[in-house]
PDB file of C-alpha atoms and ligand atoms in Angstrom:
ATOM      1  CA  MET A   3       0.000   0.000   0.000  1.00 68.00           C
ATOM      2  CA  SER A   4       1.691   3.248  -1.162  1.00 86.00           C
ATOM      3  CA  GLU A   5       1.394   6.522   0.708  1.00 95.00           C
ATOM      4  CA  LEU A   6      -0.637   9.260  -1.031  1.00 98.00           C
ATOM      5  CA  LYS A   7       1.868  11.826  -2.260  1.00 98.00           C
ATOM      6  CA  ALA A   8       0.136  13.928  -4.921  1.00 98.00           C
ATOM      7  CA  LEU A   9      -3.135  15.128  -6.394  1.00 98.00           C
ATOM      8  CA  ILE A  10      -3.105  15.720 -10.169  1.00 99.00           C
ATOM      9  CA  PHE A  11      -5.890  17.874 -11.576  1.00 99.00           C
ATOM     10  CA  ASP A  12      -7.355  18.261 -15.029  1.00 98.00           C
ATOM     11  CA  VAL A  13      -8.365  21.870 -15.759  1.00 98.00           C
ATOM     12  CA  ASP A  14     -11.297  22.337 -18.113  1.00 98.00           C
ATOM     13  CA  GLY A  15     -14.451  21.008 -16.518  1.00 98.00           C
ATOM     14  CA  THR A  16     -12.615  19.990 -13.335  1.00 98.00           C
ATOM     15  CA  LEU A  17     -11.037  23.095 -11.789  1.00 98.00           C
ATOM     16  CA  ALA A  18     -13.622  25.283 -13.506  1.00 98.00           C
ATOM     17  CA  ASN A  19     -16.544  24.933 -15.915  1.00 98.00           C
ATOM     18  CA  THR A  20     -14.685  26.642 -18.724  1.00 98.00           C
ATOM     19  CA  GLU A  21     -16.150  25.124 -21.848  1.00 98.00           C
ATOM     20  CA  ARG A  22     -19.710  26.377 -22.500  1.00 98.00           C
ATOM     21  CA  ASP A  23     -19.312  30.024 -21.418  1.00 97.00           C
ATOM     22  CA  GLY A  24     -15.547  30.313 -21.849  1.00 98.00           C
ATOM     23  CA  HIS A  25     -13.815  28.416 -24.618  1.00 98.00           C
ATOM     24  CA  ARG A  26     -16.961  28.164 -26.772  1.00 98.00           C
ATOM     25  CA  VAL A  27     -17.571  31.935 -26.550  1.00 98.00           C
ATOM     26  CA  ALA A  28     -13.917  32.663 -27.348  1.00 98.00           C
ATOM     27  CA  PHE A  29     -14.002  30.417 -30.408  1.00 98.00           C
ATOM     28  CA  ASN A  30     -17.076  32.256 -31.707  1.00 98.00           C
ATOM     29  CA  GLN A  31     -15.437  35.632 -31.074  1.00 98.00           C
ATOM     30  CA  ALA A  32     -12.392  34.531 -33.070  1.00 98.00           C
ATOM     31  CA  PHE A  33     -14.592  33.306 -35.917  1.00 98.00           C
ATOM     32  CA  ALA A  34     -16.370  36.684 -36.018  1.00 98.00           C
ATOM     33  CA  ASP A  35     -13.001  38.495 -36.026  1.00 98.00           C
ATOM     34  CA  ALA A  36     -11.995  36.429 -39.040  1.00 97.00           C
ATOM     35  CA  GLY A  37     -15.248  37.214 -40.874  1.00 98.00           C
ATOM     36  CA  LEU A  38     -16.403  33.586 -40.669  1.00 98.00           C
ATOM     37  CA  ASP A  39     -20.115  32.893 -40.209  1.00 97.00           C
ATOM     38  CA  TRP A  40     -19.389  29.891 -37.989  1.00 98.00           C
ATOM     39  CA  ASN A  41     -21.335  29.806 -34.741  1.00 97.00           C
ATOM     40  CA  TRP A  42     -20.632  26.988 -32.304  1.00 98.00           C
ATOM     41  CA  THR A  43     -23.910  26.585 -30.413  1.00 98.00           C
ATOM     42  CA  VAL A  44     -23.946  24.945 -26.986  1.00 98.00           C
ATOM     43  CA  GLU A  45     -25.206  21.769 -28.655  1.00 98.00           C
ATOM     44  CA  VAL A  46     -22.701  21.686 -31.538  1.00 98.00           C
ATOM     45  CA  TYR A  47     -19.884  22.439 -29.091  1.00 98.00           C
ATOM     46  CA  GLY A  48     -20.951  19.423 -27.022  1.00 98.00           C
ATOM     47  CA  ASP A  49     -20.318  17.282 -30.119  1.00 98.00           C
ATOM     48  CA  LEU A  50     -17.020  19.013 -30.873  1.00 98.00           C
ATOM     49  CA  LEU A  51     -15.778  18.398 -27.318  1.00 98.00           C
ATOM     50  CA  SER A  52     -15.312  14.765 -28.316  1.00 98.00           C
ATOM     51  CA  VAL A  53     -12.044  16.051 -29.777  1.00 98.00           C
ATOM     52  CA  THR A  54      -9.572  17.513 -27.301  1.00 98.00           C
ATOM     53  CA  GLY A  55      -7.346  20.435 -28.206  1.00 98.00           C
ATOM     54  CA  GLY A  56      -8.682  23.642 -29.705  1.00 98.00           C
ATOM     55  CA  LYS A  57      -6.713  23.387 -32.944  1.00 98.00           C
ATOM     56  CA  GLU A  58      -7.728  19.757 -33.369  1.00 98.00           C
ATOM     57  CA  ARG A  59     -11.339  20.746 -32.596  1.00 98.00           C
ATOM     58  CA  ILE A  60     -11.384  23.385 -35.345  1.00 98.00           C
ATOM     59  CA  ARG A  61     -10.085  20.828 -37.839  1.00 98.00           C
ATOM     60  CA  PHE A  62     -12.722  18.315 -36.706  1.00 98.00           C
ATOM     61  CA  TYR A  63     -15.420  20.981 -37.128  1.00 98.00           C
ATOM     62  CA  LEU A  64     -14.269  21.685 -40.704  1.00 98.00           C
ATOM     63  CA  GLU A  65     -14.231  18.005 -41.610  1.00 98.00           C
ATOM     64  CA  LYS A  66     -17.671  17.316 -40.117  1.00 98.00           C
ATOM     65  CA  TYR A  67     -19.601  20.584 -40.464  1.00 98.00           C
ATOM     66  CA  GLN A  68     -17.825  22.583 -43.196  1.00 98.00           C
ATOM     67  CA  PRO A  69     -16.531  19.928 -45.636  1.00 97.00           C
ATOM     68  CA  ASP A  70     -16.603  22.371 -48.570  1.00 97.00           C
ATOM     69  CA  PHE A  71     -14.609  25.071 -46.759  1.00 97.00           C
ATOM     70  CA  SER A  72     -11.401  26.013 -48.522  1.00 95.00           C
ATOM     71  CA  ILE A  73      -8.812  28.772 -48.280  1.00 94.00           C
ATOM     72  CA  GLU A  74      -5.856  29.899 -50.278  1.00 94.00           C
ATOM     73  CA  GLY A  75      -2.673  28.923 -48.493  1.00 95.00           C
ATOM     74  CA  ASP A  76      -1.936  26.373 -45.803  1.00 97.00           C
ATOM     75  CA  LEU A  77      -4.918  25.147 -43.764  1.00 98.00           C
ATOM     76  CA  THR A  78      -2.772  24.222 -40.745  1.00 98.00           C
ATOM     77  CA  GLU A  79      -1.351  27.741 -40.585  1.00 98.00           C
ATOM     78  CA  PHE A  80      -4.873  29.145 -40.906  1.00 98.00           C
ATOM     79  CA  ILE A  81      -6.076  26.992 -37.988  1.00 98.00           C
ATOM     80  CA  ILE A  82      -3.079  27.954 -35.841  1.00 98.00           C
ATOM     81  CA  SER A  83      -3.728  31.645 -36.490  1.00 98.00           C
ATOM     82  CA  LEU A  84      -7.452  31.318 -35.753  1.00 98.00           C
ATOM     83  CA  HIS A  85      -6.704  29.420 -32.553  1.00 98.00           C
ATOM     84  CA  LYS A  86      -4.282  32.119 -31.380  1.00 98.00           C
ATOM     85  CA  LYS A  87      -7.098  34.698 -31.763  1.00 98.00           C
ATOM     86  CA  LYS A  88      -9.393  32.387 -29.797  1.00 98.00           C
ATOM     87  CA  THR A  89      -6.838  32.089 -27.013  1.00 98.00           C
ATOM     88  CA  ASP A  90      -6.531  35.885 -26.809  1.00 98.00           C
ATOM     89  CA  HIS A  91     -10.302  36.138 -26.363  1.00 98.00           C
ATOM     90  CA  TYR A  92     -10.316  33.334 -23.788  1.00 98.00           C
ATOM     91  CA  LEU A  93      -7.539  34.961 -21.767  1.00 98.00           C
ATOM     92  CA  ALA A  94      -9.554  38.206 -21.778  1.00 98.00           C
ATOM     93  CA  LEU A  95     -12.579  36.344 -20.384  1.00 98.00           C
ATOM     94  CA  LEU A  96     -10.388  34.890 -17.637  1.00 98.00           C
ATOM     95  CA  GLN A  97      -8.884  38.286 -16.806  1.00 97.00           C
ATOM     96  CA  GLN A  98     -12.396  39.725 -16.512  1.00 97.00           C
ATOM     97  CA  GLY A  99     -13.062  37.108 -13.840  1.00 95.00           C
ATOM     98  CA  LYS A 100     -15.782  35.516 -15.945  1.00 93.00           C
ATOM     99  CA  ILE A 101     -14.750  31.913 -15.112  1.00 97.00           C
ATOM    100  CA  PRO A 102     -14.871  30.969 -11.392  1.00 98.00           C
ATOM    101  CA  LEU A 103     -13.471  27.798  -9.860  1.00 98.00           C
ATOM    102  CA  ARG A 104     -15.963  25.006  -9.217  1.00 98.00           C
ATOM    103  CA  PRO A 105     -17.255  24.507  -5.647  1.00 98.00           C
ATOM    104  CA  GLY A 106     -14.692  23.019  -3.300  1.00 98.00           C
ATOM    105  CA  VAL A 107     -11.720  23.351  -5.644  1.00 98.00           C
ATOM    106  CA  GLU A 108      -9.957  26.151  -3.756  1.00 98.00           C
ATOM    107  CA  ARG A 109     -10.727  24.521  -0.398  1.00 98.00           C
ATOM    108  CA  LEU A 110      -9.314  21.149  -1.537  1.00 98.00           C
ATOM    109  CA  LEU A 111      -6.189  22.731  -3.041  1.00 98.00           C
ATOM    110  CA  ARG A 112      -5.516  24.652   0.179  1.00 98.00           C
ATOM    111  CA  GLU A 113      -6.131  21.551   2.329  1.00 98.00           C
ATOM    112  CA  ALA A 114      -3.634  19.607   0.210  1.00 98.00           C
ATOM    113  CA  ARG A 115      -1.050  22.382   0.482  1.00 98.00           C
ATOM    114  CA  ASP A 116      -1.529  22.666   4.238  1.00 98.00           C
ATOM    115  CA  GLU A 117      -0.836  18.924   4.562  1.00 97.00           C
ATOM    116  CA  GLY A 118       2.220  19.073   2.332  1.00 97.00           C
ATOM    117  CA  LEU A 119       0.759  17.056  -0.541  1.00 98.00           C
ATOM    118  CA  THR A 120       2.247  17.664  -3.973  1.00 98.00           C
ATOM    119  CA  LEU A 121      -0.064  19.263  -6.539  1.00 98.00           C
ATOM    120  CA  GLY A 122       0.060  18.806 -10.299  1.00 99.00           C
ATOM    121  CA  ILE A 123      -1.920  19.736 -13.378  1.00 98.00           C
ATOM    122  CA  ALA A 124      -2.415  17.601 -16.477  1.00 98.00           C
ATOM    123  CA  THR A 125      -4.481  19.315 -19.149  1.00 98.00           C
ATOM    124  CA  THR A 126      -5.011  19.478 -22.881  1.00 97.00           C
ATOM    125  CA  THR A 127      -5.571  23.222 -22.867  1.00 97.00           C
ATOM    126  CA  THR A 128      -3.033  25.880 -23.830  1.00 97.00           C
ATOM    127  CA  PRO A 129      -0.560  26.638 -20.980  1.00 98.00           C
ATOM    128  CA  ALA A 130      -1.462  30.344 -20.804  1.00 98.00           C
ATOM    129  CA  ASN A 131      -5.082  29.354 -20.198  1.00 98.00           C
ATOM    130  CA  VAL A 132      -3.984  27.579 -17.026  1.00 98.00           C
ATOM    131  CA  SER A 133      -1.826  30.374 -15.641  1.00 98.00           C
ATOM    132  CA  TYR A 134      -4.471  33.006 -16.358  1.00 98.00           C
ATOM    133  CA  LEU A 135      -7.194  30.895 -14.711  1.00 98.00           C
ATOM    134  CA  LEU A 136      -5.069  30.310 -11.604  1.00 98.00           C
ATOM    135  CA  GLU A 137      -3.999  33.954 -11.353  1.00 98.00           C
ATOM    136  CA  ALA A 138      -7.558  35.222 -11.835  1.00 98.00           C
ATOM    137  CA  THR A 139      -9.051  32.887  -9.231  1.00 98.00           C
ATOM    138  CA  LEU A 140      -6.300  32.148  -6.691  1.00 98.00           C
ATOM    139  CA  GLY A 141      -3.804  34.980  -7.176  1.00 98.00           C
ATOM    140  CA  ALA A 142      -0.430  35.223  -8.901  1.00 95.00           C
ATOM    141  CA  ASP A 143       1.479  33.044  -6.411  1.00 97.00           C
ATOM    142  CA  SER A 144      -0.860  30.100  -6.985  1.00 98.00           C
ATOM    143  CA  LEU A 145       1.167  28.950  -9.980  1.00 98.00           C
ATOM    144  CA  ASP A 146       3.866  28.010  -7.474  1.00 98.00           C
ATOM    145  CA  TRP A 147       1.405  25.707  -5.698  1.00 98.00           C
ATOM    146  CA  PHE A 148       1.858  23.201  -8.522  1.00 98.00           C
ATOM    147  CA  ASP A 149       5.077  21.210  -8.927  1.00 98.00           C
ATOM    148  CA  VAL A 150       4.096  20.477 -12.526  1.00 98.00           C
ATOM    149  CA  ILE A 151       1.717  22.187 -14.942  1.00 98.00           C
ATOM    150  CA  ALA A 152       1.595  19.782 -17.892  1.00 98.00           C
ATOM    151  CA  ALA A 153      -0.460  21.433 -20.615  1.00 98.00           C
ATOM    152  CA  GLY A 154      -1.307  21.516 -24.304  1.00 96.00           C
ATOM    153  CA  ASP A 155       1.204  20.631 -27.002  1.00 96.00           C
ATOM    154  CA  ILE A 156       3.936  19.609 -24.490  1.00 97.00           C
ATOM    155  CA  VAL A 157       3.186  15.980 -25.374  1.00 97.00           C
ATOM    156  CA  PRO A 158       2.793  14.397 -28.839  1.00 96.00           C
ATOM    157  CA  ALA A 159      -0.667  12.935 -28.207  1.00 98.00           C
ATOM    158  CA  LYS A 160      -3.500  14.697 -26.341  1.00 98.00           C
ATOM    159  CA  LYS A 161      -6.178  13.074 -24.200  1.00 98.00           C
ATOM    160  CA  PRO A 162      -7.550  10.394 -24.400  1.00 98.00           C
ATOM    161  CA  ALA A 163      -3.918   9.352 -24.853  1.00 98.00           C
ATOM    162  CA  ALA A 164      -2.175   8.907 -21.486  1.00 98.00           C
ATOM    163  CA  ASP A 165       0.802  11.075 -22.503  1.00 98.00           C
ATOM    164  CA  ILE A 166       0.008  14.162 -20.449  1.00 98.00           C
ATOM    165  CA  PHE A 167      -0.518  12.265 -17.177  1.00 98.00           C
ATOM    166  CA  ILE A 168       2.587  10.133 -17.818  1.00 98.00           C
ATOM    167  CA  TYR A 169       4.533  13.341 -18.443  1.00 98.00           C
ATOM    168  CA  ALA A 170       3.203  14.842 -15.187  1.00 98.00           C
ATOM    169  CA  LEU A 171       4.155  11.725 -13.174  1.00 98.00           C
ATOM    170  CA  GLU A 172       7.659  11.798 -14.672  1.00 98.00           C
ATOM    171  CA  LYS A 173       8.104  15.463 -13.760  1.00 98.00           C
ATOM    172  CA  LEU A 174       6.852  14.751 -10.229  1.00 98.00           C
ATOM    173  CA  ASN A 175       9.090  11.683 -10.047  1.00 98.00           C
ATOM    174  CA  LEU A 176       6.188   9.711  -8.596  1.00 98.00           C
ATOM    175  CA  ASN A 177       4.477   6.424  -9.400  1.00 98.00           C
ATOM    176  CA  ALA A 178       0.823   6.349 -10.359  1.00 98.00           C
ATOM    177  CA  ASN A 179      -0.013   4.417  -7.169  1.00 97.00           C
ATOM    178  CA  GLN A 180       1.205   7.359  -5.078  1.00 98.00           C
ATOM    179  CA  CYS A 181      -1.266   9.785  -6.661  1.00 98.00           C
ATOM    180  CA  ILE A 182      -4.926  10.461  -7.392  1.00 98.00           C
ATOM    181  CA  ALA A 183      -6.142  12.138 -10.604  1.00 98.00           C
ATOM    182  CA  PHE A 184      -9.179  14.422 -10.855  1.00 98.00           C
ATOM    183  CA  GLU A 185     -11.029  14.580 -14.157  1.00 98.00           C
ATOM    184  CA  ASP A 186     -14.402  15.512 -15.666  1.00 98.00           C
ATOM    185  CA  SER A 187     -14.717  13.723 -19.014  1.00 98.00           C
ATOM    186  CA  GLY A 188     -14.577  10.420 -20.850  1.00 98.00           C
ATOM    187  CA  ASN A 189     -11.430  11.488 -22.718  1.00 98.00           C
ATOM    188  CA  GLY A 190      -9.933  12.606 -19.427  1.00 98.00           C
ATOM    189  CA  ILE A 191     -10.459   9.356 -17.542  1.00 98.00           C
ATOM    190  CA  LEU A 192      -9.178   7.311 -20.491  1.00 98.00           C
ATOM    191  CA  SER A 193      -5.999   9.376 -20.210  1.00 98.00           C
ATOM    192  CA  SER A 194      -5.610   9.230 -16.408  1.00 98.00           C
ATOM    193  CA  VAL A 195      -6.496   5.529 -16.105  1.00 98.00           C
ATOM    194  CA  GLY A 196      -4.277   4.885 -19.116  1.00 98.00           C
ATOM    195  CA  ALA A 197      -1.441   6.280 -17.004  1.00 98.00           C
ATOM    196  CA  GLY A 198      -2.407   3.934 -14.171  1.00 98.00           C
ATOM    197  CA  LEU A 199      -4.002   6.595 -11.972  1.00 98.00           C
ATOM    198  CA  LYS A 200      -6.953   6.118  -9.626  1.00 97.00           C
ATOM    199  CA  THR A 201      -9.351   8.830 -10.771  1.00 98.00           C
ATOM    200  CA  ILE A 202     -12.050  10.889  -9.064  1.00 98.00           C
ATOM    201  CA  ILE A 203     -14.589  12.411 -11.443  1.00 98.00           C
ATOM    202  CA  THR A 204     -16.696  15.529 -11.057  1.00 98.00           C
ATOM    203  CA  VAL A 205     -19.226  15.601 -13.883  1.00 98.00           C
ATOM    204  CA  ASN A 206     -20.676  18.627 -15.640  1.00 98.00           C
ATOM    205  CA  ASP A 207     -23.454  19.323 -18.148  1.00 97.00           C
ATOM    206  CA  TYR A 208     -21.317  18.147 -21.052  1.00 98.00           C
ATOM    207  CA  THR A 209     -19.949  14.995 -19.459  1.00 98.00           C
ATOM    208  CA  HIS A 210     -22.535  13.583 -17.035  1.00 97.00           C
ATOM    209  CA  GLU A 211     -23.487  10.833 -19.513  1.00 97.00           C
ATOM    210  CA  HIS A 212     -19.906   9.766 -20.285  1.00 98.00           C
ATOM    211  CA  ASP A 213     -18.611   6.304 -19.306  1.00 98.00           C
ATOM    212  CA  PHE A 214     -16.954   6.538 -15.880  1.00 98.00           C
ATOM    213  CA  SER A 215     -17.029   2.806 -15.081  1.00 98.00           C
ATOM    214  CA  ASP A 216     -13.273   2.911 -14.424  1.00 97.00           C
ATOM    215  CA  ALA A 217     -13.570   5.806 -11.973  1.00 97.00           C
ATOM    216  CA  PHE A 218     -12.630   5.433  -8.319  1.00 94.00           C
ATOM    217  CA  LEU A 219     -15.439   7.839  -7.367  1.00 97.00           C
ATOM    218  CA  VAL A 220     -17.932   9.957  -9.358  1.00 98.00           C
ATOM    219  CA  LEU A 221     -19.393  13.136  -7.841  1.00 98.00           C
ATOM    220  CA  ASP A 222     -21.509  15.981  -9.155  1.00 98.00           C
ATOM    221  CA  GLN A 223     -18.961  18.365  -7.578  1.00 98.00           C
ATOM    222  CA  PHE A 224     -16.429  18.485  -4.708  1.00 98.00           C
ATOM    223  CA  GLY A 225     -18.998  20.407  -2.654  1.00 98.00           C
ATOM    224  CA  GLU A 226     -18.689  22.710   0.346  1.00 98.00           C
ATOM    225  CA  PRO A 227     -20.063  22.405   3.895  1.00 96.00           C
ATOM    226  CA  ASP A 228     -23.010  24.584   2.854  1.00 97.00           C
ATOM    227  CA  ASN A 229     -23.244  23.148  -0.685  1.00 98.00           C
ATOM    228  CA  PRO A 230     -23.299  19.332  -0.435  1.00 98.00           C
ATOM    229  CA  CYS A 231     -21.996  17.115  -3.205  1.00 98.00           C
ATOM    230  CA  LYS A 232     -23.784  14.028  -4.521  1.00 98.00           C
ATOM    231  CA  VAL A 233     -22.022  10.667  -4.900  1.00 98.00           C
ATOM    232  CA  LEU A 234     -23.054   9.327  -8.322  1.00 98.00           C
ATOM    233  CA  GLN A 235     -20.819   6.228  -8.246  1.00 96.00           C
ATOM    234  CA  GLY A 236     -18.440   4.626  -5.734  1.00 94.00           C
ATOM    235  CA  ALA A 237     -18.082   4.608  -1.972  1.00 91.00           C
ATOM    236  CA  SER A 238     -20.259   6.929   0.113  1.00 91.00           C
ATOM    237  CA  LEU A 239     -18.575   9.824   1.904  1.00 94.00           C
ATOM    238  CA  ASP A 240     -18.583  10.399   5.668  1.00 91.00           C
ATOM    239  CA  ASN A 241     -19.657  13.983   5.106  1.00 91.00           C
ATOM    240  CA  SER A 242     -21.402  16.065   2.504  1.00 95.00           C
ATOM    241  CA  TYR A 243     -18.332  17.274   0.603  1.00 98.00           C
ATOM    242  CA  LEU A 244     -15.041  15.833  -0.628  1.00 98.00           C
ATOM    243  CA  ASP A 245     -12.110  16.765   1.586  1.00 97.00           C
ATOM    244  CA  LEU A 246      -8.672  15.346   2.163  1.00 97.00           C
ATOM    245  CA  VAL A 247      -9.875  13.162   5.043  1.00 95.00           C
ATOM    246  CA  GLN A 248     -12.303  11.450   2.658  1.00 95.00           C
ATOM    247  CA  ILE A 249      -9.670  11.174  -0.063  1.00 97.00           C
ATOM    248  CA  ARG A 250      -7.133   9.605   2.313  1.00 96.00           C
ATOM    249  CA  ARG A 251      -9.791   7.213   3.697  1.00 93.00           C
ATOM    250  CA  LEU A 252     -10.759   6.090   0.194  1.00 92.00           C
ATOM    251  CA  PHE A 253      -7.112   5.914  -0.947  1.00 94.00           C
ATOM    252  CA  ALA A 254      -6.277   3.634   2.004  1.00 91.00           C
ATOM    253  CA  LYS A 255      -8.895   1.177   0.755  1.00 86.00           C
ATOM    254  CA  ILE A 256      -7.270   0.753  -2.651  1.00 79.00           C
TER     255      ILE A 256
HETATM  256  C1  XBP B   5      -9.994  20.533 -22.434  1.00 94.84           C
HETATM  257  C2  XBP B   5      -9.638  20.658 -23.865  1.00 94.84           C
HETATM  258  C3  XBP B   5      -9.057  21.937 -24.358  1.00 94.84           C
HETATM  259  C4  XBP B   5     -10.064  23.073 -24.202  1.00 94.84           C
HETATM  260  C5  XBP B   5      -9.755  24.232 -25.128  1.00 94.84           C
HETATM  261  O1  XBP B   5      -8.792  20.303 -21.770  1.00 94.84           O
HETATM  262  O2  XBP B   5      -9.797  19.708 -24.607  1.00 94.84           O
HETATM  263  O3  XBP B   5      -8.742  21.766 -25.715  1.00 94.84           O
HETATM  264  O4  XBP B   5     -11.360  22.603 -24.573  1.00 94.84           O
HETATM  265  O5  XBP B   5      -8.453  24.700 -24.866  1.00 94.84           O
HETATM  266  P1  XBP B   5      -8.759  19.523 -20.318  1.00 94.84           P
HETATM  267  P2  XBP B   5      -7.469  24.992 -26.100  1.00 94.84           P
HETATM  268  O6  XBP B   5     -10.153  19.006 -20.002  1.00 94.84           O
HETATM  269  O7  XBP B   5      -7.742  18.422 -20.517  1.00 94.84           O
HETATM  270  O8  XBP B   5      -8.328  20.584 -19.330  1.00 94.84           O
HETATM  271  O9  XBP B   5      -8.264  25.721 -27.139  1.00 94.84           O
HETATM  272  O10 XBP B   5      -6.349  25.809 -25.524  1.00 94.84           O
HETATM  273  O11 XBP B   5      -7.023  23.629 -26.545  1.00 94.84           O
HETATM  274 MG1   MG B   6     -11.475  18.295 -18.655  1.00 94.84          MG
END
């Protein structure tokens, strides 16, 4: 039985509900800037989220929804340029404080820090998106809370490939059985479990119907003392929100 050493968090959908009112809005703003009449509705975006990575998502959209779209010049360069505009818009939304952390996230991060647990991030999103989210919600020094922020194109294959969690474990110099991963989506848990990590899921509107049969625990949220969470799958909790005591108790049962 290994000792719990680290918590490794996904970002989008886990630390914050960033997709519907953040990334999706930023994509549409970038499309408008470019004079494109593309509008990713909440529903269409839910389909597009099956592909991780914003650049990869744009390409998937073209293949599935705009098969006759063509431009002069290199399509990959066009997508990269469009995605950079999207990122600028997304960073502006973060700086305006438009994307809060999910319930219990700050509390759990602070509990882990207070107990000397290592914290890591393993995400598909662009690195700047992570630093801006952390700075906007937890303050500038919060980037130092994490011993690794593994993000975006740092690995050859994005989620559901296990690359990003394997990379994070290597940087932390820890084994998977010394850590717990936190995710929100089907692609995310395929990646974390693929890296050998026990995974706790918090679902959201886009992911609540995904397959989490390999999850260690599935919740609707981490919860707060005055905002109870619901256990959707796995062992019941001793109290109405997920805290480090619960995590350690569940980890000891592995
Ligand atoms: C979610 C993703 C990202 C974001 C958009 O990442 O798949 O692509 O949707 O961010 P995770 P970018 O759940 O792993 O945090 O446009 O920067 O890719
Ligand atoms: Mg996610």
